[in-house]
Coordinates of C-alpha atoms in Angstrom, one line a residue:
M9 CA 78.0 96.3 62.4
L10 CA 78.5 94.2 65.5
A11 CA 82.0 93.0 64.3
S12 CA 83.0 96.5 63.5
S13 CA 82.1 97.8 67.0
I14 CA 84.0 94.9 68.7
F15 CA 87.1 95.7 66.7
S16 CA 86.8 99.4 67.6
H17 CA 86.5 98.6 71.3
Y18 CA 89.6 96.4 71.2
S19 CA 91.6 99.0 69.3
N20 CA 90.8 101.8 71.7
N21 CA 91.4 99.9 74.9
F22 CA 94.3 97.5 74.1
S23 CA 96.9 99.6 72.3
I24 CA 99.9 98.2 74.2
K25 CA 102.5 96.4 72.1
K26 CA 102.1 92.8 73.3
P27 CA 98.5 92.2 72.1
I28 CA 99.3 93.6 68.7
L29 CA 100.1 90.1 67.4
I30 CA 96.6 89.1 68.5
L31 CA 95.0 92.2 66.9
Q32 CA 96.7 91.5 63.6
N33 CA 94.7 88.3 63.3
K34 CA 91.4 89.7 64.7
P35 CA 90.4 91.8 61.7
R36 CA 90.9 88.8 59.4
K37 CA 88.7 86.6 61.5
I38 CA 86.1 89.3 61.8
R39 CA 86.2 90.0 58.0
N40 CA 85.7 86.2 57.5
M41 CA 82.7 86.3 59.8
Q42 CA 81.2 89.3 58.0
N43 CA 81.7 87.7 54.7
Q44 CA 80.0 84.5 55.9
M45 CA 77.1 86.5 57.3
K46 CA 76.7 88.3 54.0
Y47 CA 76.8 85.0 52.1
D48 CA 74.2 83.4 54.4
H49 CA 71.9 86.4 54.1
T50 CA 72.3 86.5 50.3
N51 CA 71.8 82.8 50.1
T52 CA 68.7 83.0 52.3
S53 CA 67.2 85.8 50.2
Q54 CA 67.9 83.9 47.0
M55 CA 66.2 80.8 48.5
Q56 CA 63.2 82.8 49.4
S57 CA 63.1 84.4 46.0
N58 CA 63.5 81.0 44.3
E59 CA 60.7 79.5 46.5
S60 CA 58.4 82.4 45.6
M61 CA 59.3 82.0 42.0
N62 CA 58.5 78.3 42.1
L63 CA 55.0 79.2 43.4
K64 CA 54.5 81.8 40.7
E65 CA 55.3 79.1 38.1
K66 CA 52.4 76.9 39.4
K67 CA 49.5 76.4 37.1
V68 CA 45.8 75.7 37.6
K69 CA 46.4 72.0 36.7
D70 CA 48.7 71.8 39.8
L71 CA 45.6 72.6 42.0
M72 CA 43.4 70.0 40.4
V73 CA 45.2 66.9 41.6
N74 CA 42.7 64.4 43.3
K75 CA 39.8 66.7 42.5
K76 CA 36.5 64.8 41.8
R77 CA 34.5 64.9 38.6
L78 CA 32.0 67.7 38.2
V79 CA 28.7 67.6 39.9
E80 CA 25.9 69.0 37.6
V81 CA 22.2 69.0 37.1
P82 CA 20.1 68.8 33.9
Y83 CA 18.2 71.9 32.8
T84 CA 14.9 70.0 33.4
A85 CA 15.6 69.4 37.1
S86 CA 13.3 71.1 39.5
L87 CA 14.7 73.6 42.0
G88 CA 13.9 71.0 44.8
Q89 CA 15.8 68.3 43.0
T90 CA 18.7 70.7 42.5
M91 CA 18.8 71.5 46.2
N92 CA 18.8 67.8 47.0
T93 CA 21.8 67.4 44.7
L94 CA 23.6 70.2 46.6
V95 CA 22.9 68.5 49.9
A96 CA 23.9 65.0 48.7
N97 CA 27.2 66.1 47.3
K98 CA 28.0 68.7 49.9
V99 CA 28.5 71.5 47.4
V100 CA 27.1 75.0 47.2
A101 CA 26.9 75.4 43.4
V102 CA 26.3 73.3 40.4
P103 CA 26.5 73.9 36.6
V104 CA 23.3 73.3 34.6
A105 CA 23.6 71.1 31.5
A106 CA 21.3 71.2 28.4
P107 CA 21.3 69.6 24.9
P108 CA 23.6 71.4 22.5
G109 CA 22.3 74.0 20.1
Q110 CA 19.2 75.0 22.0
W111 CA 20.5 77.5 24.5
I112 CA 22.7 80.6 24.9
G113 CA 25.0 80.2 27.8
A114 CA 25.1 82.6 30.7
G115 CA 27.0 85.7 29.7
G116 CA 27.1 84.5 26.1
S117 CA 29.4 81.6 27.1
M118 CA 29.9 78.5 24.9
I119 CA 31.2 75.8 27.3
V120 CA 30.5 72.3 26.0
E121 CA 31.2 68.7 26.8
S122 CA 32.4 66.8 23.7
D123 CA 33.4 63.3 22.8
K124 CA 37.2 62.9 23.2
Q125 CA 37.6 60.9 20.1
T126 CA 35.1 62.4 17.6
G127 CA 34.7 65.9 19.1
A128 CA 30.9 65.7 18.8
V129 CA 29.2 67.9 21.3
R130 CA 27.2 66.0 23.9
K131 CA 26.0 68.8 26.2
H132 CA 26.1 72.6 26.7
Y133 CA 26.6 74.1 30.1
I134 CA 24.1 77.0 30.2
G135 CA 24.8 78.5 33.6
M136 CA 25.8 78.0 37.3
V137 CA 23.2 77.8 40.1
T138 CA 24.3 78.6 43.6
M139 CA 22.5 78.5 47.0
L140 CA 22.2 82.3 46.7
D141 CA 20.3 81.8 43.4
I142 CA 17.9 79.5 45.3
V143 CA 17.5 81.9 48.2
A144 CA 16.8 84.8 45.8
H145 CA 14.2 82.8 44.0
I146 CA 12.6 81.7 47.3
A147 CA 12.4 85.3 48.5
G148 CA 10.9 86.5 45.2
E149 CA 9.4 89.9 45.0
D150 CA 6.3 89.6 47.1
H151 CA 6.6 86.0 48.2
L152 CA 7.0 84.4 51.6
S153 CA 4.8 87.0 53.3
G154 CA 4.3 84.7 56.2
G155 CA 0.6 84.3 55.5
D156 CA -1.5 81.1 55.5
D157 CA -0.4 80.2 51.9
V158 CA 3.4 80.4 52.7
T159 CA 3.9 76.6 52.6
E160 CA 1.9 76.2 49.4
D161 CA 3.8 79.1 47.8
L162 CA 7.2 77.5 48.8
D163 CA 6.1 74.2 47.2
Q164 CA 5.3 76.0 44.0
R165 CA 8.5 77.9 43.9
M166 CA 10.7 74.8 44.5
S167 CA 8.9 73.0 41.6
V168 CA 10.1 75.3 38.8
P169 CA 12.8 74.1 36.5
V170 CA 16.3 75.1 37.5
S171 CA 17.0 76.7 34.1
S172 CA 14.4 79.4 35.0
I173 CA 16.4 80.9 37.9
I174 CA 19.9 81.1 36.3
G175 CA 21.3 84.6 36.7
H176 CA 19.5 85.6 39.9
S177 CA 22.8 86.3 41.6
F178 CA 25.9 88.0 40.1
E179 CA 27.8 84.8 39.8
G180 CA 25.1 83.2 37.8
L181 CA 25.1 85.9 35.2
S182 CA 28.2 84.4 33.6
L183 CA 29.7 80.9 33.4
W184 CA 33.5 80.8 33.6
T185 CA 36.2 78.3 32.8
L186 CA 39.9 78.4 33.6
N187 CA 42.4 76.7 31.3
P188 CA 44.6 74.1 33.1
N189 CA 47.6 76.0 31.8
T190 CA 46.5 79.3 33.3
S191 CA 49.1 80.5 35.8
L192 CA 48.3 80.5 39.5
L193 CA 48.7 84.3 39.6
D194 CA 46.2 84.8 36.8
C195 CA 43.8 82.4 38.5
M196 CA 44.2 84.3 41.8
E197 CA 43.4 87.6 40.0
V198 CA 40.1 86.2 38.8
L199 CA 39.2 84.9 42.2
S200 CA 40.1 88.2 43.9
K201 CA 37.5 90.1 41.8
G202 CA 34.2 88.5 42.8
V203 CA 34.3 85.1 41.0
H204 CA 34.1 82.3 43.6
R205 CA 34.5 79.3 41.3
A206 CA 35.3 78.3 37.8
M207 CA 35.1 75.1 35.7
V208 CA 38.4 73.5 34.6
P209 CA 38.5 71.3 31.5
T210 CA 40.3 68.0 32.1
D211 CA 41.7 67.8 28.5
S212 CA 41.7 71.2 27.0
Q213 CA 43.4 71.5 23.6
I214 CA 44.0 75.2 23.9
E215 CA 47.7 76.0 24.2
N216 CA 47.7 79.8 23.9
V217 CA 46.2 80.7 27.2
S218 CA 45.0 84.3 27.8
A219 CA 45.2 85.7 31.3
G220 CA 41.9 85.2 33.1
V221 CA 38.7 83.2 32.5
E222 CA 37.4 81.8 29.3
L223 CA 33.9 81.9 27.9
V224 CA 34.5 79.3 25.2
E225 CA 35.7 75.8 25.9
S226 CA 35.3 72.2 24.8
S227 CA 36.3 69.2 26.8
S228 CA 35.3 65.6 27.4
S229 CA 34.9 66.4 31.1
Y230 CA 35.4 69.2 33.7
Q231 CA 36.2 69.8 37.3
M232 CA 35.4 72.7 39.6
L233 CA 38.0 75.0 41.1
T234 CA 36.9 77.2 44.1
Q235 CA 38.4 79.9 46.2
M236 CA 38.7 77.4 49.1
D237 CA 40.7 75.1 46.8
V238 CA 43.2 77.9 46.1
L239 CA 43.5 78.9 49.7
R240 CA 44.2 75.3 50.8
F241 CA 46.9 75.0 48.1
L242 CA 48.5 78.3 49.3
K243 CA 48.4 77.1 52.9
E244 CA 50.1 73.8 51.9
H245 CA 52.8 75.9 50.2
D246 CA 53.1 78.7 52.7
S247 CA 56.8 78.1 53.1
E248 CA 57.2 79.3 49.5
L249 CA 55.5 82.6 50.3
H250 CA 57.4 85.6 51.6
S251 CA 58.5 84.9 55.1
T252 CA 57.0 88.2 56.5
L253 CA 53.6 87.9 54.8
H254 CA 51.9 85.5 57.3
S255 CA 53.2 87.5 60.3
R256 CA 51.5 90.7 59.2
S257 CA 48.1 91.7 60.5
V258 CA 45.0 91.6 58.3
Q259 CA 44.6 95.3 59.1
D260 CA 48.1 96.1 58.0
L261 CA 47.6 94.2 54.7
G262 CA 44.3 96.0 54.0
A263 CA 42.3 92.8 54.0
I264 CA 39.4 94.1 56.1
N265 CA 36.1 95.3 54.6
E266 CA 34.6 97.7 57.1
R267 CA 31.2 98.0 55.3
I268 CA 29.0 95.5 57.2
Y269 CA 25.3 94.8 56.6
A270 CA 23.7 92.7 59.3
I271 CA 20.4 91.4 60.7
T272 CA 19.3 91.3 64.3
D273 CA 18.6 88.3 66.6
R274 CA 14.9 89.2 66.2
T275 CA 14.9 88.9 62.4
K276 CA 12.6 86.1 61.3
L277 CA 13.9 83.5 58.9
I278 CA 11.5 84.7 56.2
D279 CA 12.9 88.2 56.4
A280 CA 16.6 87.0 56.7
I281 CA 16.1 85.2 53.4
K282 CA 14.8 88.4 51.8
C283 CA 17.8 90.4 53.3
L284 CA 20.3 88.0 51.7
K285 CA 18.6 88.6 48.3
A286 CA 18.5 92.3 48.8
A287 CA 22.2 92.5 49.5
M288 CA 23.1 89.7 47.1
L289 CA 25.4 88.4 49.9
N290 CA 26.0 84.7 50.7
A291 CA 26.1 85.4 54.5
L292 CA 25.1 88.1 57.0
P293 CA 26.2 88.6 60.6
I294 CA 23.5 88.4 63.3
V295 CA 23.9 91.2 65.9
R296 CA 22.1 91.8 69.1
A297 CA 19.0 94.0 68.8
S298 CA 19.2 97.5 70.2
D299 CA 17.8 98.0 73.6
V300 CA 16.4 101.3 72.4
G301 CA 14.1 99.4 70.0
D302 CA 14.8 101.5 66.9
D303 CA 16.0 98.5 64.7
D304 CA 13.9 97.4 61.8
H305 CA 14.1 93.7 62.1
K306 CA 12.8 93.1 58.6
Q307 CA 15.6 95.1 57.0
L308 CA 19.3 95.2 56.7
I309 CA 21.1 97.4 59.3
N310 CA 24.6 98.8 59.8
G311 CA 26.4 96.1 61.7
R312 CA 29.4 98.0 62.8
C313 CA 30.0 98.4 66.5
R314 CA 27.2 96.0 67.3
K315 CA 27.5 92.8 69.4
L316 CA 28.1 89.8 67.1
I317 CA 26.1 86.7 68.1
G318 CA 25.7 84.6 65.0
T319 CA 25.9 84.1 61.3
F320 CA 23.1 83.4 58.8
S321 CA 24.3 81.9 55.4
A322 CA 22.6 80.9 52.2
T323 CA 24.2 77.5 52.7
D324 CA 22.4 77.1 56.0
L325 CA 19.3 76.1 53.9
R326 CA 21.1 72.9 53.0
G327 CA 20.8 71.9 56.6
C328 CA 17.1 71.1 56.4
Y329 CA 14.7 69.4 54.1
I330 CA 12.1 71.4 52.3
N331 CA 9.2 70.2 54.5
T332 CA 11.2 71.2 57.6
L333 CA 12.0 74.6 56.1
K334 CA 8.3 75.3 55.6
S335 CA 7.6 74.8 59.3
W336 CA 10.6 77.0 60.3
L337 CA 10.0 80.1 58.2
G338 CA 8.3 81.9 61.1
I339 CA 11.2 81.4 63.7
S340 CA 14.1 83.8 64.0
A341 CA 17.1 83.3 61.8
L342 CA 19.3 82.9 64.9
A343 CA 17.0 80.1 66.2
F344 CA 17.2 78.5 62.7
T345 CA 21.0 78.4 62.7
E346 CA 20.9 76.7 66.1
Q347 CA 18.4 74.2 64.9
I348 CA 20.3 73.2 61.7
A349 CA 23.5 72.8 63.6
T350 CA 22.3 69.5 64.8
S351 CA 20.7 68.5 61.5
P352 CA 21.8 65.0 60.2
L353 CA 22.5 66.7 56.9
Y354 CA 25.4 68.5 58.7
T355 CA 26.6 65.5 60.7
T356 CA 27.1 62.8 58.1
S357 CA 30.8 63.2 57.8
E358 CA 33.9 64.7 59.3
T359 CA 33.7 67.6 56.9
Q360 CA 30.1 68.3 57.8
N361 CA 31.0 68.1 61.5
D362 CA 33.4 71.0 60.9
I363 CA 30.6 72.9 59.1
S364 CA 28.2 72.1 61.9
S365 CA 30.5 73.4 64.6
S366 CA 31.1 76.6 62.7
R367 CA 27.4 77.3 62.9
R368 CA 27.5 77.2 66.7
E369 CA 30.9 78.7 67.1
L370 CA 31.5 82.3 66.0
I371 CA 34.5 82.3 63.7
T372 CA 36.2 85.6 64.4
C373 CA 39.5 87.4 64.4
Y374 CA 40.8 90.8 65.5
A375 CA 42.2 93.5 63.3
E376 CA 45.6 92.7 64.8
S377 CA 45.3 89.0 64.0
T378 CA 47.9 87.7 61.5
L379 CA 47.0 86.6 58.0
S380 CA 48.3 83.1 59.0
E381 CA 45.8 82.9 61.9
V382 CA 42.9 83.9 59.6
I383 CA 43.9 81.4 56.9
D384 CA 44.1 78.6 59.5
K385 CA 40.6 79.4 60.8
A386 CA 39.0 79.7 57.3
V387 CA 40.5 76.3 56.2
A388 CA 40.0 74.4 59.4
K389 CA 36.3 75.6 59.8
H390 CA 35.6 75.6 56.1
V391 CA 34.1 79.1 56.2
H392 CA 34.3 81.7 53.4
R393 CA 34.5 84.8 55.7
I394 CA 35.9 85.7 59.1
W395 CA 34.2 88.4 61.1
V396 CA 36.5 91.0 62.6
V397 CA 35.6 92.1 66.2
D398 CA 37.2 94.2 68.8
Q399 CA 38.1 93.1 72.3
E400 CA 34.5 93.5 73.5
G401 CA 33.1 91.3 70.7
L402 CA 31.7 94.3 68.7
L403 CA 31.7 93.9 64.9
V404 CA 34.2 96.1 63.1
G405 CA 34.6 94.4 59.7
V406 CA 35.0 91.1 57.7
V407 CA 37.8 89.3 55.9
S408 CA 36.6 87.2 53.0
L409 CA 38.4 84.6 50.9
T410 CA 38.4 87.2 48.1
D411 CA 40.3 89.6 50.4
V412 CA 42.8 86.9 51.5
I413 CA 43.6 85.8 47.9
R414 CA 43.9 89.5 46.8
V415 CA 46.5 90.4 49.4
I416 CA 48.5 87.2 48.9
R417 CA 48.6 87.8 45.2
Q418 CA 49.8 91.4 45.8
S419 CA 52.6 90.1 48.0
M420 CA 53.7 87.5 45.4
L421 CA 53.8 90.2 42.7
S422 CA 55.8 92.6 44.9
D423 CA 58.4 89.8 45.3
A424 CA 59.0 89.9 41.5

């Protein structure tokens, strides 16, 4: 287009005879420039297509490099012991193992650990327990009323076997595995539909892999793949994604969920735990209580267009010991999050320092923020959701890892 207009300009304004010799060479040079530009553009497009294709060809096993062995608990472990395992290993979920032949796995699954040489089954994984399961159990139906027996009640509830609380949350209702040969795209589809993690066998013998998760698997050992693992992998390979994807806003990509449940800064920790269970959410925003005084501080409220001042998460409960938790049940959830930010359980490593800082610092973005900015914040702060606010700090939505994985997958498919 530019070369064409230049040639037209010279043709119209320099029609005298002497420059004709120059003009006879000009079109040839310009055509060469045009051809080179077309070649460069085509070559660049092909490179982007090839890079995207390379990423599409990745498999689950490519994401499992340097992953640690599975952290698990026996079915006889108490809930208190399970929580200690979560704290010690800095994880938010563990599978529960039991002797073979005595249990039906969650969702009818048959996921077993077997001897690599003989194939003899050593244990059967019967379910997954997350911090949300523990929170749901602590909340109970009519428990933690705040009366004189609250600490004794908490002791009793934390002493039950972990096998008794499997399935309190949606994720615990089924136990999933992903075959190492499952494609990255199929893996992303699973993780964009409410599944936050799946077990991956280290030596699966299954060759014909169906798209999605499996309910039957046998392996000598397993590893855990989470949404955060996938997001980190995509961030490391962002050059292989479509060049325009990361520059688009989360609003433009449809990654914002505008339905927001919240609690207020006057909600007590006891009631905040109950609210997590009621909504079956892993985290809730804490908003400033209304000056009018019409908020019910014991119930979930609509958080949209309210001033965001904090976050209460099920994983916050890992930041304190059980005895400490008992003494804090009567304080506000906001005060609790500020207290656990300095807990030694959150300051024992560089990773936990990041998590600690995320409790004090509000991790937010704007609707106009780019997908790249949101991914950078989620990975750097190790959070599973980014609150979306307006210029005044009022809450307008949330972008979860589920949403991010979904829109990236859609983009990868559109490049096909």
